[in-house]
Amino acid sequence: MQTLPVQSDAAVVVARDIQGLVAVLTSRTARHGELFLPGGRLDPGETPLEGARRELREEAGITAVDWTELGTYAITLASPARMSLFLAEELTLGPQQLDEGEEDFKLMWWPMQDTIKAAEDGRFLLPGGPLALLLADRR
């Protein structure tokens, strides 16, 4: 019997500023302009909220005062890993703290409806981003 690799839990963040703009990331090496939201795997012993705060700070250089849980979902049927989604508001901007392999991440600010349209058009790399956007838009 083949065993599947263990996947880590993850967190994805919709960071929305006071004007309603959303922090969206792209990679300068993305072949087709694919998009993603700040997020990633949780470190050992880290809670989903702690991981979301860390990923937002590292990937986008953003800290937030107001955090809303949007839900926790299975990543795949074949894994026990869970993905926690958050809405972050009351933002403060600072420098990105990119890890190795993230050096080409570019931060952009998009109106919520433009991010929803990009999700509908299949422009997001991972399914957590579009789901988080749709849930955040309903708040």
CSV table of C-alpha atoms in Angstrom, one decimal:
chain,number,residue,atom,x,y,z
A,1,MET,CA,0.0,0.0,0.0
A,2,GLN,CA,1.3,3.4,-1.0
A,3,THR,CA,1.5,6.1,1.7
A,4,LEU,CA,0.8,9.7,0.9
A,5,PRO,CA,3.1,12.4,2.3
A,6,VAL,CA,1.9,14.1,5.4
A,7,GLN,CA,0.7,17.6,4.7
A,8,SER,CA,0.9,20.5,7.1
A,9,ASP,CA,-2.0,22.6,8.2
A,10,ALA,CA,-2.1,26.0,6.5
A,11,ALA,CA,-3.5,29.5,6.9
A,12,VAL,CA,-4.7,32.0,4.2
A,13,VAL,CA,-5.4,35.7,4.8
A,14,VAL,CA,-7.6,38.3,3.1
A,15,ALA,CA,-6.0,41.6,4.2
A,16,ARG,CA,-8.5,44.4,3.5
A,17,ASP,CA,-7.6,48.0,4.1
A,18,ILE,CA,-9.9,50.8,5.2
A,19,GLN,CA,-10.6,51.7,1.5
A,20,GLY,CA,-11.7,48.1,0.8
A,21,LEU,CA,-8.5,47.2,-1.2
A,22,VAL,CA,-7.2,43.6,-0.8
A,23,ALA,CA,-3.5,42.6,-0.6
A,24,VAL,CA,-2.8,40.3,-3.5
A,25,LEU,CA,0.5,38.7,-4.3
A,26,THR,CA,2.1,37.6,-7.5
A,27,SER,CA,5.4,36.1,-8.3
A,28,ARG,CA,7.6,38.0,-10.8
A,29,THR,CA,8.3,34.5,-12.3
A,30,ALA,CA,4.6,33.6,-12.7
A,31,ARG,CA,4.2,32.5,-16.3
A,32,HIS,CA,0.6,33.7,-16.7
A,33,GLY,CA,0.2,36.4,-14.0
A,34,GLU,CA,-1.2,33.9,-11.4
A,35,LEU,CA,-2.2,35.4,-8.1
A,36,PHE,CA,-2.3,34.3,-4.5
A,37,LEU,CA,-3.1,35.6,-1.1
A,38,PRO,CA,-0.7,35.8,1.8
A,39,GLY,CA,-0.5,32.4,3.6
A,40,GLY,CA,1.3,29.2,3.9
A,41,ARG,CA,2.0,26.2,6.1
A,42,LEU,CA,1.9,26.5,9.8
A,43,ASP,CA,5.2,26.0,11.8
A,44,PRO,CA,5.2,23.1,14.4
A,45,GLY,CA,3.2,24.1,17.5
A,46,GLU,CA,1.8,27.2,15.8
A,47,THR,CA,-1.9,28.0,16.0
A,48,PRO,CA,-3.7,28.9,12.7
A,49,LEU,CA,-4.0,32.5,13.9
A,50,GLU,CA,-0.4,32.7,14.8
A,51,GLY,CA,0.5,31.3,11.4
A,52,ALA,CA,-1.8,33.7,9.6
A,53,ARG,CA,-0.2,36.6,11.4
A,54,ARG,CA,3.3,35.4,10.6
A,55,GLU,CA,2.6,34.7,6.9
A,56,LEU,CA,0.9,38.1,6.5
A,57,ARG,CA,3.9,39.9,8.1
A,58,GLU,CA,6.5,37.9,6.1
A,59,GLU,CA,4.9,37.8,2.7
A,60,ALA,CA,3.2,41.2,2.6
A,61,GLY,CA,4.8,43.2,5.4
A,62,ILE,CA,1.4,43.8,6.9
A,63,THR,CA,0.3,43.6,10.5
A,64,ALA,CA,-3.4,43.7,11.5
A,65,VAL,CA,-5.4,44.6,14.6
A,66,ASP,CA,-8.7,43.1,13.7
A,67,TRP,CA,-8.9,39.3,12.8
A,68,THR,CA,-12.0,37.4,11.8
A,69,GLU,CA,-12.0,33.6,11.3
A,70,LEU,CA,-13.7,32.7,8.0
A,71,GLY,CA,-13.6,28.9,8.6
A,72,THR,CA,-11.3,25.9,8.5
A,73,TYR,CA,-11.5,23.4,5.6
A,74,ALA,CA,-9.9,20.2,4.4
A,75,ILE,CA,-7.1,20.7,1.9
A,76,THR,CA,-7.8,17.4,0.2
A,77,LEU,CA,-9.8,14.3,0.8
A,78,ALA,CA,-6.6,12.3,1.0
A,79,SER,CA,-5.0,14.3,3.9
A,80,PRO,CA,-5.9,15.2,7.4
A,81,ALA,CA,-4.4,18.7,6.9
A,82,ARG,CA,-6.7,21.7,7.4
A,83,MET,CA,-6.6,25.2,5.9
A,84,SER,CA,-7.8,28.0,8.1
A,85,LEU,CA,-9.0,31.2,6.4
A,86,PHE,CA,-8.9,34.7,8.0
A,87,LEU,CA,-10.0,38.3,7.2
A,88,ALA,CA,-7.5,40.8,8.6
A,89,GLU,CA,-8.4,44.5,8.9
A,90,GLU,CA,-7.1,47.7,10.6
A,91,LEU,CA,-3.8,47.2,8.7
A,92,THR,CA,-0.3,48.6,9.3
A,93,LEU,CA,2.2,48.4,6.4
A,94,GLY,CA,5.9,47.6,6.9
A,95,PRO,CA,8.6,45.8,4.9
A,96,GLN,CA,8.2,42.3,3.6
A,97,GLN,CA,10.2,39.7,5.3
A,98,LEU,CA,10.5,37.2,2.5
A,99,ASP,CA,11.9,33.7,3.0
A,100,GLU,CA,14.2,31.9,0.5
A,101,GLY,CA,12.1,31.1,-2.5
A,102,GLU,CA,9.8,34.1,-2.0
A,103,GLU,CA,12.2,36.9,-3.0
A,104,ASP,CA,10.2,37.6,-6.2
A,105,PHE,CA,6.8,38.1,-4.4
A,106,LYS,CA,5.2,41.3,-5.5
A,107,LEU,CA,2.5,42.9,-3.4
A,108,MET,CA,-0.4,44.7,-5.1
A,109,TRP,CA,-3.7,46.3,-3.8
A,110,TRP,CA,-6.9,45.4,-5.7
A,111,PRO,CA,-10.5,46.3,-5.2
A,112,MET,CA,-12.4,43.3,-3.7
A,113,GLN,CA,-14.6,43.0,-6.8
A,114,ASP,CA,-11.5,42.8,-9.0
A,115,THR,CA,-10.1,40.0,-6.9
A,116,ILE,CA,-13.4,38.1,-7.0
A,117,LYS,CA,-13.4,38.5,-10.8
A,118,ALA,CA,-9.8,37.2,-11.0
A,119,ALA,CA,-10.9,34.2,-8.9
A,120,GLU,CA,-13.8,33.5,-11.2
A,121,ASP,CA,-11.4,33.7,-14.1
A,122,GLY,CA,-9.2,31.0,-12.5
A,123,ARG,CA,-6.2,33.4,-12.0
A,124,PHE,CA,-5.5,32.2,-8.4
A,125,LEU,CA,-2.9,29.4,-8.0
A,126,LEU,CA,-4.4,27.8,-5.0
A,127,PRO,CA,-8.1,27.1,-4.0
A,128,GLY,CA,-7.8,28.7,-0.6
A,129,GLY,CA,-7.5,32.2,-1.9
A,130,PRO,CA,-10.8,32.3,-3.9
A,131,LEU,CA,-12.7,30.6,-1.1
A,132,ALA,CA,-11.3,33.1,1.4
A,133,LEU,CA,-12.2,36.1,-0.9
A,134,LEU,CA,-15.7,34.9,-1.3
A,135,LEU,CA,-16.2,34.4,2.4
A,136,ALA,CA,-14.6,37.8,3.2
A,137,ASP,CA,-16.7,39.6,0.6
A,138,ARG,CA,-19.9,38.3,2.4
A,139,ARG,CA,-18.9,40.1,5.7
